[in-house]
CSV table of C-alpha atoms and ligand atoms in Angstrom, one decimal:
chain,number,residue,atom,x,y,z
A,264,UNK,CA,-33.0,-13.3,-22.0
A,265,UNK,CA,-33.5,-15.1,-19.2
A,266,UNK,CA,-36.2,-14.5,-16.7
A,267,UNK,CA,-35.0,-12.3,-13.8
A,268,UNK,CA,-35.5,-13.1,-10.0
A,269,UNK,CA,-36.9,-10.8,-7.3
A,270,UNK,CA,-37.1,-10.2,-4.1
A,271,UNK,CA,-40.1,-8.8,-2.4
A,272,UNK,CA,-40.4,-6.9,0.8
A,273,UNK,CA,-43.7,-6.8,2.5
A,274,UNK,CA,-45.1,-4.1,4.8
A,275,UNK,CA,-44.9,-5.0,8.2
A,276,UNK,CA,-47.3,-4.2,11.1
A,277,UNK,CA,-45.2,-5.3,14.2
A,278,UNK,CA,-41.9,-3.3,15.1
A,279,UNK,CA,-38.5,-4.5,14.5
A,280,UNK,CA,-36.3,-5.4,17.3
A,281,UNK,CA,-32.9,-6.8,18.1
A,282,UNK,CA,-29.3,-6.8,17.7
A,283,UNK,CA,-27.2,-7.6,15.0
A,284,UNK,CA,-23.6,-7.4,13.9
A,285,UNK,CA,-23.2,-6.0,10.4
A,286,UNK,CA,-20.8,-8.0,7.8
A,287,UNK,CA,-17.1,-6.7,7.8
A,288,UNK,CA,-16.4,-3.4,6.4
A,289,UNK,CA,-16.0,-3.7,2.1
A,290,UNK,CA,-13.2,-1.1,2.2
A,291,UNK,CA,-11.2,-2.6,4.8
A,292,UNK,CA,-11.6,-6.1,3.6
A,293,UNK,CA,-10.0,-5.4,0.2
A,294,UNK,CA,-7.2,-3.4,1.7
A,295,UNK,CA,-6.3,-6.1,3.9
A,296,UNK,CA,-6.2,-8.8,1.3
A,297,UNK,CA,-4.0,-6.7,-1.1
A,298,UNK,CA,-1.9,-5.4,1.2
A,299,UNK,CA,-0.9,-8.6,2.8
A,300,UNK,CA,-0.6,-10.3,-0.9
A,301,UNK,CA,2.2,-7.1,-1.5
A,302,UNK,CA,3.8,-7.7,2.0
A,303,UNK,CA,6.3,-10.2,3.0
A,304,UNK,CA,5.1,-12.8,5.6
A,305,UNK,CA,1.9,-13.5,7.2
A,306,UNK,CA,-0.9,-11.5,7.5
A,307,UNK,CA,-4.2,-13.0,9.5
A,308,UNK,CA,-7.3,-11.2,9.0
A,309,UNK,CA,-10.7,-11.3,11.2
A,310,UNK,CA,-13.8,-10.3,10.5
A,311,UNK,CA,-13.2,-10.1,6.8
A,312,UNK,CA,-16.2,-9.4,4.5
A,313,UNK,CA,-17.3,-12.9,2.7
A,314,UNK,CA,-18.8,-11.1,0.1
A,315,UNK,CA,-18.5,-11.7,-3.8
A,316,UNK,CA,-16.4,-8.5,-4.4
A,317,UNK,CA,-14.0,-9.4,-1.7
A,318,UNK,CA,-13.7,-13.2,-2.8
A,319,UNK,CA,-12.8,-11.6,-6.2
A,320,UNK,CA,-10.1,-9.9,-4.5
A,321,UNK,CA,-9.0,-13.1,-2.7
A,322,UNK,CA,-8.8,-14.8,-6.0
A,323,UNK,CA,-6.6,-11.7,-7.4
A,324,UNK,CA,-4.1,-11.7,-4.7
A,325,UNK,CA,-3.6,-15.3,-5.3
A,326,UNK,CA,-3.1,-14.9,-8.7
A,327,UNK,CA,-0.3,-12.6,-8.3
A,328,UNK,CA,1.3,-15.1,-6.3
A,329,UNK,CA,0.2,-15.0,-2.4
A,330,UNK,CA,-0.9,-18.0,-0.6
A,331,UNK,CA,-4.6,-17.2,0.5
A,332,UNK,CA,-6.3,-19.5,3.1
A,333,UNK,CA,-10.0,-19.2,4.7
A,334,UNK,CA,-9.0,-20.5,8.2
A,335,UNK,CA,-13.0,-20.1,9.6
A,336,UNK,CA,-15.6,-17.8,9.3
A,337,UNK,CA,-14.3,-14.4,8.3
A,338,UNK,CA,-11.0,-15.3,9.3
A,339,UNK,CA,-8.4,-15.6,6.5
A,340,UNK,CA,-4.6,-15.8,6.5
A,341,UNK,CA,-2.7,-14.2,3.4
A,342,UNK,CA,1.2,-15.2,3.3
A,343,UNK,CA,2.7,-12.9,0.9
A,344,UNK,CA,6.1,-12.9,-0.8
A,345,UNK,CA,6.8,-9.3,-0.6
A,346,UNK,CA,5.5,-8.4,-4.1
A,347,UNK,CA,3.1,-9.2,-6.9
A,348,UNK,CA,4.1,-11.5,-9.9
A,349,UNK,CA,2.6,-11.9,-13.5
A,350,UNK,CA,-0.3,-13.9,-13.2
A,351,UNK,CA,-1.4,-17.2,-15.0
A,352,UNK,CA,-4.7,-16.1,-15.8
A,353,UNK,CA,-6.9,-13.0,-16.2
A,354,UNK,CA,-7.8,-10.9,-12.8
A,355,UNK,CA,-11.5,-11.1,-12.7
A,356,UNK,CA,-12.4,-8.4,-10.4
A,357,UNK,CA,-16.4,-9.5,-10.7
A,358,UNK,CA,-18.5,-6.1,-9.7
A,359,UNK,CA,-15.7,-4.5,-7.9
A,360,UNK,CA,-14.6,-1.0,-8.5
A,361,UNK,CA,-12.7,-0.9,-5.2
A,362,UNK,CA,-10.9,-4.3,-6.1
A,363,UNK,CA,-10.0,-3.6,-9.8
A,364,UNK,CA,-8.5,0.0,-9.1
A,365,UNK,CA,-6.6,-0.7,-6.1
A,366,UNK,CA,-5.2,-4.2,-7.4
A,367,UNK,CA,-4.5,-1.9,-10.9
A,368,UNK,CA,-2.2,0.4,-8.4
A,369,UNK,CA,-0.6,-2.4,-6.4
A,370,UNK,CA,0.3,-4.2,-9.2
A,371,UNK,CA,1.7,-1.2,-11.5
A,372,UNK,CA,4.7,-1.0,-9.4
A,373,UNK,CA,6.3,-4.3,-9.8
A,374,UNK,CA,7.4,-5.6,-13.2
A,375,UNK,CA,4.6,-7.8,-14.3
A,376,UNK,CA,1.9,-8.0,-16.9
A,377,UNK,CA,-1.7,-8.4,-16.1
A,378,UNK,CA,-5.0,-8.3,-17.8
A,379,UNK,CA,-8.0,-6.9,-15.6
A,380,UNK,CA,-11.8,-7.6,-16.2
A,381,UNK,CA,-14.8,-7.6,-14.6
A,382,UNK,CA,-18.8,-8.0,-15.2
A,383,UNK,CA,-21.1,-6.1,-17.4
A,384,UNK,CA,-21.3,-3.2,-14.6
A,385,UNK,CA,-17.4,-2.9,-14.0
A,386,UNK,CA,-16.9,-2.7,-17.7
A,387,UNK,CA,-19.1,0.1,-18.1
A,388,UNK,CA,-17.1,2.4,-15.3
A,389,UNK,CA,-14.5,4.7,-16.1
A,390,UNK,CA,-11.0,3.4,-15.5
A,391,UNK,CA,-8.9,6.4,-16.8
A,392,UNK,CA,-9.3,8.2,-13.6
A,393,UNK,CA,-6.6,5.7,-12.1
A,394,UNK,CA,-4.7,4.3,-15.4
A,395,UNK,CA,-4.2,8.3,-16.2
A,396,UNK,CA,-2.2,9.0,-13.2
A,397,UNK,CA,-0.6,5.3,-12.9
A,398,UNK,CA,0.5,6.0,-16.5
A,399,UNK,CA,1.9,9.3,-15.7
A,400,UNK,CA,4.1,7.5,-13.1
A,401,UNK,CA,5.2,5.1,-16.0
A,402,UNK,CA,3.1,2.3,-16.2
A,403,UNK,CA,1.5,1.2,-19.6
A,404,UNK,CA,-1.7,0.2,-20.7
A,405,UNK,CA,-3.4,-1.3,-23.4
A,406,UNK,CA,-7.3,-1.1,-24.1
A,407,UNK,CA,-8.5,-4.7,-24.9
A,408,UNK,CA,-11.9,-3.6,-25.8
A,409,UNK,CA,-12.9,0.3,-25.2
A,410,UNK,CA,-10.9,3.0,-24.0
A,411,UNK,CA,-11.1,4.0,-20.2
A,412,UNK,CA,-12.8,0.8,-19.8
A,413,UNK,CA,-11.9,-3.1,-18.7
A,414,UNK,CA,-10.7,-5.1,-20.1
A,415,UNK,CA,-7.3,-3.7,-19.9
A,416,UNK,CA,-3.7,-5.0,-19.8
A,417,UNK,CA,-1.3,-3.4,-17.3
A,418,UNK,CA,2.6,-3.4,-17.9
A,419,UNK,CA,3.8,-2.3,-14.7
A,420,UNK,CA,7.3,-1.5,-13.0
A,421,UNK,CA,9.9,1.2,-13.4
A,422,UNK,CA,7.6,4.0,-12.0
A,423,UNK,CA,8.7,7.6,-10.9
A,424,UNK,CA,6.9,8.8,-7.9
A,425,UNK,CA,4.7,12.1,-8.4
A,426,UNK,CA,2.8,14.6,-7.2
A,427,UNK,CA,-1.0,14.1,-8.0
A,428,UNK,CA,-3.5,16.7,-7.4
A,429,UNK,CA,-6.9,15.0,-7.3
A,430,UNK,CA,-9.9,16.9,-8.9
A,431,UNK,CA,-12.6,14.2,-7.2
A,432,UNK,CA,-12.4,13.4,-3.7
A,433,UNK,CA,-11.8,9.5,-4.2
A,434,UNK,CA,-10.3,7.1,-2.1
A,435,UNK,CA,-10.1,4.9,-5.0
A,436,UNK,CA,-7.9,6.9,-6.9
A,437,UNK,CA,-5.8,8.2,-4.1
A,438,UNK,CA,-5.1,4.6,-2.9
A,439,UNK,CA,-4.2,3.4,-6.4
A,440,UNK,CA,-1.7,6.1,-6.7
A,441,UNK,CA,-0.4,5.6,-3.1
A,442,UNK,CA,-0.1,2.0,-3.6
A,443,UNK,CA,2.0,2.2,-6.7
A,444,UNK,CA,3.9,4.8,-5.1
A,445,UNK,CA,5.2,2.2,-2.5
A,446,UNK,CA,7.1,0.8,-5.5
A,447,UNK,CA,8.2,3.8,-7.1
A,448,UNK,CA,11.2,6.0,-7.1
A,449,UNK,CA,11.4,8.7,-5.2
A,450,UNK,CA,8.4,10.5,-3.2
A,451,UNK,CA,4.5,10.0,-4.2
A,452,UNK,CA,2.2,12.8,-2.9
A,453,UNK,CA,-1.7,13.0,-3.2
A,454,UNK,CA,-3.5,16.1,-2.4
A,455,UNK,CA,-7.3,15.7,-2.4
A,456,UNK,CA,-9.7,18.4,-2.6
A,457,UNK,CA,-12.0,17.0,0.2
A,458,UNK,CA,-11.1,14.3,2.8
A,459,UNK,CA,-11.9,10.8,1.3
A,460,UNK,CA,-11.9,7.7,3.4
A,461,UNK,CA,-8.2,7.1,4.8
A,462,UNK,CA,-8.3,3.3,5.4
A,463,UNK,CA,-5.4,2.8,2.9
A,464,UNK,CA,-3.3,5.5,5.1
A,465,UNK,CA,-4.2,3.9,8.3
A,466,UNK,CA,-3.6,0.3,7.2
A,467,UNK,CA,-0.5,0.8,5.0
A,468,UNK,CA,1.0,2.0,8.8
A,469,UNK,CA,-0.3,-1.2,10.5
A,470,UNK,CA,2.0,-3.0,7.6
A,471,UNK,CA,4.9,-1.1,8.5
A,472,UNK,CA,4.8,1.9,6.1
A,473,UNK,CA,5.5,5.3,6.8
A,474,UNK,CA,2.7,7.6,5.4
A,475,UNK,CA,2.8,11.3,6.2
A,476,UNK,CA,-0.7,12.9,6.5
A,477,UNK,CA,-1.4,16.7,6.6
A,478,UNK,CA,-4.6,18.9,6.3
A,479,UNK,CA,-4.5,21.0,3.2
A,480,UNK,CA,-7.5,23.1,2.6
A,481,UNK,CA,-10.6,21.1,3.0
A,482,UNK,CA,-8.6,17.9,2.3
A,483,UNK,CA,-5.2,16.1,2.9
A,484,UNK,CA,-2.0,15.7,1.5
A,485,UNK,CA,-0.9,12.3,1.5
A,486,UNK,CA,3.3,11.6,0.9
A,487,UNK,CA,5.1,8.2,0.9
A,488,UNK,CA,8.5,7.5,-0.1
A,489,UNK,CA,8.9,4.6,-2.7
A,490,UNK,CA,10.8,1.5,-1.8
A,491,UNK,CA,9.1,0.8,1.2
A,492,UNK,CA,8.7,-2.8,2.1
A,493,UNK,CA,5.4,-3.8,3.6
A,494,UNK,CA,5.4,-6.7,6.6
A,495,UNK,CA,2.2,-9.1,7.4
A,496,UNK,CA,0.3,-8.1,10.2
A,497,UNK,CA,-2.6,-9.0,12.3
A,498,UNK,CA,-5.9,-7.1,10.9
A,499,UNK,CA,-9.4,-7.0,12.5
A,500,UNK,CA,-12.0,-5.5,10.1
A,501,UNK,CA,-14.8,-4.1,11.7
A,502,UNK,CA,-18.4,-3.9,10.7
A,503,UNK,CA,-19.2,-1.8,7.4
A,504,UNK,CA,-21.1,1.2,8.2
A,505,UNK,CA,-22.4,1.2,4.9
A,506,UNK,CA,-24.2,-2.1,5.4
A,507,UNK,CA,-25.2,-1.4,9.2
A,508,UNK,CA,-27.1,1.9,7.5
A,509,UNK,CA,-29.8,-0.8,6.0
A,510,UNK,CA,-31.1,-2.2,9.3
A,511,UNK,CA,-30.8,1.1,11.2
A,512,UNK,CA,-32.9,2.8,8.1
A,513,UNK,CA,-35.4,0.2,8.7
A,514,UNK,CA,-35.8,0.8,12.3
A,515,UNK,CA,-36.0,4.5,11.4
A,516,UNK,CA,-39.1,4.1,9.5
A,517,UNK,CA,-41.0,1.2,10.8
A,518,UNK,CA,-42.8,2.4,13.9
A,519,UNK,CA,-42.1,1.2,17.5
A,520,UNK,CA,-38.7,-0.3,16.3
A,521,UNK,CA,-35.5,-0.5,17.9
A,522,UNK,CA,-32.4,-2.2,16.3
A,523,UNK,CA,-28.8,-2.1,17.5
A,524,UNK,CA,-26.1,-2.9,15.1
A,525,UNK,CA,-22.8,-3.9,16.9
A,526,UNK,CA,-19.1,-3.0,16.1
A,527,UNK,CA,-19.7,-0.8,13.6
A,528,UNK,CA,-16.7,1.1,12.2
A,529,UNK,CA,-17.3,4.9,12.8
A,530,UNK,CA,-14.1,6.3,10.9
A,531,UNK,CA,-15.4,9.9,10.6
A,532,UNK,CA,-14.7,9.7,6.7
A,533,UNK,CA,-17.5,7.0,6.9
A,534,UNK,CA,-20.3,8.7,8.9
A,535,UNK,CA,-21.6,11.3,7.1
A,536,UNK,CA,-25.1,9.2,6.9
A,537,UNK,CA,-25.3,9.2,10.6
A,538,UNK,CA,-24.7,12.8,10.7
A,539,UNK,CA,-27.4,13.6,8.5
A,540,UNK,CA,-30.0,11.4,10.0
A,541,UNK,CA,-29.6,12.9,13.6
A,542,UNK,CA,-29.9,16.3,11.5
A,543,UNK,CA,-33.3,14.7,10.3
A,544,UNK,CA,-34.4,14.1,13.7
A,545,UNK,CA,-33.2,10.5,13.9
A,546,UNK,CA,-33.1,8.7,17.4
A,547,UNK,CA,-29.7,7.3,16.8
A,548,UNK,CA,-27.1,6.7,19.5
A,549,UNK,CA,-23.9,5.1,19.7
A,550,UNK,CA,-22.5,3.2,22.9
A,551,UNK,CA,-19.5,1.2,23.6
A,552,UNK,CA,-17.1,3.2,21.7
A,553,UNK,CA,-13.8,1.5,21.4
A,554,UNK,CA,-10.7,1.4,18.8
A,555,UNK,CA,-10.2,-1.7,16.8
A,556,UNK,CA,-7.9,-2.5,14.2
A,557,UNK,CA,-6.7,0.9,14.2
A,558,UNK,CA,-10.1,2.5,13.6
A,559,UNK,CA,-13.1,4.0,16.0
A,560,UNK,CA,-15.9,1.3,16.3
A,561,UNK,CA,-19.1,1.4,18.3
A,562,UNK,CA,-22.6,0.1,18.7
A,563,UNK,CA,-25.3,2.0,16.9
A,564,UNK,CA,-29.1,2.2,17.8
A,565,UNK,CA,-31.4,3.4,15.8
A,566,UNK,CA,-35.1,3.9,17.1
A,567,UNK,CA,-38.6,4.6,15.1
A,568,UNK,CA,-38.5,8.4,14.5
A,569,UNK,CA,-40.3,11.0,12.8
A,570,UNK,CA,-37.8,12.2,10.4
A,571,UNK,CA,-37.5,15.7,8.9
A,572,UNK,CA,-36.4,16.4,5.0
A,573,UNK,CA,-32.8,18.5,5.5
A,574,UNK,CA,-30.3,19.8,2.9
A,575,UNK,CA,-27.3,17.7,2.9
A,576,UNK,CA,-24.1,19.8,2.7
A,577,UNK,CA,-22.4,19.0,-0.4
A,578,UNK,CA,-19.2,18.9,1.5
A,579,UNK,CA,-20.6,16.0,2.9
A,580,UNK,CA,-20.7,13.8,0.0
A,581,UNK,CA,-17.3,11.8,0.1
A,582,UNK,CA,-18.1,10.5,3.6
A,583,UNK,CA,-21.6,9.1,2.6
A,584,UNK,CA,-21.4,8.8,-1.1
A,585,UNK,CA,-22.3,5.0,-1.1
A,586,UNK,CA,-25.4,5.8,1.4
A,587,UNK,CA,-27.2,8.3,-1.1
A,588,UNK,CA,-29.4,5.4,-1.8
A,589,UNK,CA,-30.6,4.5,1.6
A,590,UNK,CA,-30.9,8.1,2.7
A,591,UNK,CA,-33.4,8.7,-0.2
A,592,UNK,CA,-35.2,5.5,1.1
A,593,UNK,CA,-35.8,7.1,4.5
A,594,UNK,CA,-36.4,10.4,3.2
A,595,UNK,CA,-39.2,9.1,1.5
A,596,UNK,CA,-40.8,8.7,5.0
A,597,UNK,CA,-39.5,12.3,6.4
A,598,UNK,CA,-41.8,15.5,6.4
A,599,UNK,CA,-40.6,18.0,3.8
A,600,UNK,CA,-37.8,17.6,1.2
A,601,UNK,CA,-34.4,16.2,1.5
A,602,UNK,CA,-32.1,17.9,-1.1
A,603,UNK,CA,-28.8,15.6,-2.2
A,604,UNK,CA,-26.7,17.9,-4.5
A,605,UNK,CA,-22.9,17.8,-5.6
A,606,UNK,CA,-22.9,13.8,-6.0
A,607,UNK,CA,-22.3,13.4,-9.7
A,608,UNK,CA,-20.1,10.5,-8.5
A,609,UNK,CA,-22.9,8.4,-7.7
A,610,UNK,CA,-23.8,8.2,-11.6
A,611,UNK,CA,-20.4,6.2,-12.1
A,612,UNK,CA,-21.0,3.8,-9.0
A,613,UNK,CA,-22.3,0.0,-9.9
A,614,UNK,CA,-25.1,2.0,-11.7
A,615,UNK,CA,-26.1,5.5,-12.4
A,616,UNK,CA,-27.5,5.4,-8.7
A,617,UNK,CA,-29.2,8.7,-8.8
A,618,UNK,CA,-31.3,7.5,-12.1
A,619,UNK,CA,-32.3,4.2,-10.7
A,620,UNK,CA,-33.1,6.0,-7.3
A,621,UNK,CA,-35.2,8.2,-8.9
A,622,UNK,CA,-37.1,5.9,-11.1
A,623,UNK,CA,-37.6,3.3,-8.3
A,624,UNK,CA,-39.1,6.1,-6.0
A,625,UNK,CA,-41.3,7.3,-8.4
A,626,UNK,CA,-42.6,3.5,-9.2
A,627,UNK,CA,-43.0,3.6,-5.4
A,628,UNK,CA,-45.3,6.9,-5.3
A,629,UNK,CA,-42.6,9.1,-4.2
A,630,UNK,CA,-42.1,12.6,-5.4
A,631,UNK,CA,-38.6,12.9,-6.6
A,632,UNK,CA,-36.5,15.7,-8.7
A,633,UNK,CA,-33.9,14.5,-10.9
A,634,UNK,CA,-30.9,16.9,-11.3
A,635,UNK,CA,-27.8,16.6,-13.4
A,636,UNK,CA,-25.7,16.1,-9.9
A,637,UNK,CA,-28.3,15.2,-7.3
A,638,UNK,CA,-31.9,14.9,-6.8
A,639,UNK,CA,-34.5,15.9,-4.5
A,640,UNK,CA,-37.0,13.6,-2.3
A,641,UNK,CA,-40.4,15.3,-1.3
A,642,UNK,CA,-41.1,12.7,1.7
A,643,UNK,CA,-44.6,11.8,2.8
A,644,UNK,CA,-46.5,8.7,2.5
A,645,UNK,CA,-45.0,5.6,0.4
A,646,UNK,CA,-47.5,4.0,-1.7
A,647,UNK,CA,-45.3,1.0,-2.7
A,648,UNK,CA,-46.4,-1.4,-4.9
A,649,UNK,CA,-43.9,-1.5,-7.4
A,650,UNK,CA,-41.4,-3.8,-9.1
A,651,UNK,CA,-38.0,-1.7,-9.3
A,652,UNK,CA,-34.9,-2.3,-11.5
A,653,UNK,CA,-31.7,-2.5,-9.7
A,654,UNK,CA,-29.1,-2.7,-12.8
A,655,UNK,CA,-27.7,-5.6,-10.6
A,656,UNK,CA,-26.9,-2.9,-8.0
A,657,UNK,CA,-26.8,-4.4,-4.6
A,658,UNK,CA,-27.4,-1.1,-2.8
A,659,UNK,CA,-30.2,-0.3,-5.0
A,660,UNK,CA,-31.8,-3.5,-4.3
A,661,UNK,CA,-31.4,-3.3,-0.5
A,662,UNK,CA,-32.6,0.1,-0.3
A,663,UNK,CA,-36.0,-0.3,-2.1
A,664,UNK,CA,-36.3,-3.5,0.0
A,665,UNK,CA,-36.2,-1.5,3.3
A,666,UNK,CA,-38.5,1.0,1.6
A,667,UNK,CA,-40.9,-1.7,1.2
A,668,UNK,CA,-41.0,-2.5,4.9
A,669,UNK,CA,-42.7,0.9,5.6
A,670,UNK,CA,-44.5,1.3,2.6
A,671,UNK,CA,-48.5,0.9,2.0
A,672,UNK,CA,-47.8,-1.9,-0.7
A,673,UNK,CA,-45.0,-4.4,-1.0
A,674,UNK,CA,-41.9,-3.5,-2.9
A,675,UNK,CA,-40.2,-6.0,-5.3
A,676,UNK,CA,-36.9,-5.4,-6.5
A,677,UNK,CA,-35.5,-7.1,-9.7
A,678,UNK,CA,-32.0,-9.2,-10.0
A,679,UNK,CA,-31.2,-8.9,-6.3
A,680,UNK,CA,-28.7,-11.6,-6.3
A,681,UNK,CA,-25.9,-8.6,-6.3
A,682,UNK,CA,-26.9,-8.1,-2.6
A,683,UNK,CA,-24.4,-10.8,-1.9
A,684,UNK,CA,-21.4,-8.8,-3.2
A,685,UNK,CA,-21.5,-6.4,0.0
A,686,UNK,CA,-23.8,-8.1,2.3
A,687,UNK,CA,-24.1,-11.7,2.1
A,688,UNK,CA,-26.9,-12.7,4.7
A,689,UNK,CA,-29.0,-9.3,4.1
A,690,UNK,CA,-32.5,-11.2,4.0
A,691,UNK,CA,-31.7,-13.7,7.0
A,692,UNK,CA,-30.5,-10.9,9.0
A,693,UNK,CA,-33.6,-8.5,8.4
A,694,UNK,CA,-36.1,-11.1,8.7
A,695,UNK,CA,-34.1,-12.1,12.2
A,696,UNK,CA,-35.3,-8.5,13.4
A,697,UNK,CA,-38.8,-9.4,12.1
A,698,UNK,CA,-38.7,-7.9,8.7
A,699,UNK,CA,-40.8,-9.8,5.5
A,700,UNK,CA,-38.4,-9.9,2.8
A,701,UNK,CA,-38.5,-13.3,0.5
A,702,UNK,CA,-38.0,-14.4,-2.7
A,703,UNK,CA,-40.7,-13.2,-5.5
A,704,UNK,CA,-41.9,-14.7,-8.7
A,705,UNK,CA,-40.3,-14.0,-12.0
B,845,S3P,C1,-14.1,2.9,-1.6
B,845,S3P,C2,-14.3,4.2,-2.0
B,845,S3P,C3,-15.5,5.0,-2.7
B,845,S3P,C4,-16.7,4.3,-2.6
B,845,S3P,C5,-16.4,2.4,-2.6
B,845,S3P,C6,-15.1,2.2,-1.7
B,845,S3P,C7,-12.8,2.7,-1.3
B,845,S3P,O1,-15.1,5.1,-4.0
B,845,S3P,O2,-17.7,4.8,-3.4
B,845,S3P,O3,-17.6,1.9,-2.5
B,845,S3P,O4,-13.0,1.4,-0.7
B,845,S3P,O5,-11.8,3.4,-1.5
B,845,S3P,P1,-14.6,6.3,-4.6
B,845,S3P,O6,-13.6,6.8,-3.5
B,845,S3P,O7,-13.8,6.2,-5.7
B,845,S3P,O8,-15.8,7.4,-4.8
């Protein structure tokens, strides 16, 4: 086995100060490239996240037949041919669950054959949640290694629309079915138990599709008719709230800090963490609210705050599912217990994020209780002084590095290179605010 690399975050005595921009939103960046590839004509994207997950999707869209060019920093042009064709190579989605699931949905609607694969983490993640409904619409799948996993081969085309009642609130499943439905006969309907992020619905409209969304119970009923062609358009990708969370979290826990992240997307299905922090007593304010790229956007400022533990409402999970690791890191500094439940989905993300946060926080001297579908953090002082395993998961790595800035002793994380999947430039951005994060020793 090769020696692992590490990053180390050292406790800082001076406050963090400054204003930064978060990288482009990962969910919207995947969608802008994929929809651009499915569309006829030119899609010009601004603010695209140039993280590894997105670069894998850009290569995939190219392999499916679109022309993809980088025009400058965050500025990309996709020239679509009005559909995907059989790629000449395997579609390697790297670490990206969103990439592979949305691409499978998009590709399923066309008469093509494609093999999808990914890295060691992606090869462990469940795929039947998407291939199941796509197969019900008429797509065929071969499992090339193990059932429910990539690598798998998709045979697309000849789909029929369907009504699908989701059991988990998942934007990835919803989006895959809707994208397949665009090229299916008849109507496709997805009903979700709770609202999941709706970037697909919003962005499809910008590409000229008609998508009908109505409230149903706690969730949404989304309908679209098959046979709708997409037309290339301009897409402005705002800053990713899931990435903005890291510098904002650092400001909340390092005494005297004040950090602003500008241009953060504030779609209500993405802001559960900010609501939770405010309930914990965080001094978090939004200014300069505007609409950009069909999404609410604002500048978010966090100031050091004495946080209190809370019970996070379970029905908030979908709106902050990627944010529990960084919430847990801040909860470690709060007075009292922070209870996070109804988040079993965290176990099937880039890693088992409940297990890894419990292990990492425990190693840093924080009292944590693990439950099958959640965990509880008892806040107080954080000793740190540990080297934490990340299972190559970007959010686990960043959450522990932020924790280390306010712990008593430094915190090291193993295998931090995956941070580049969602937040290239994380270390420089943090150090520019006054953090002390650097490469550690093997
Ligand atoms: C995403 C949806 C979420 C989230 C992922 C991005 C998306 O997954 O965890 O990082 O872009 O649709 P699920 O909707 O499957 O929970």
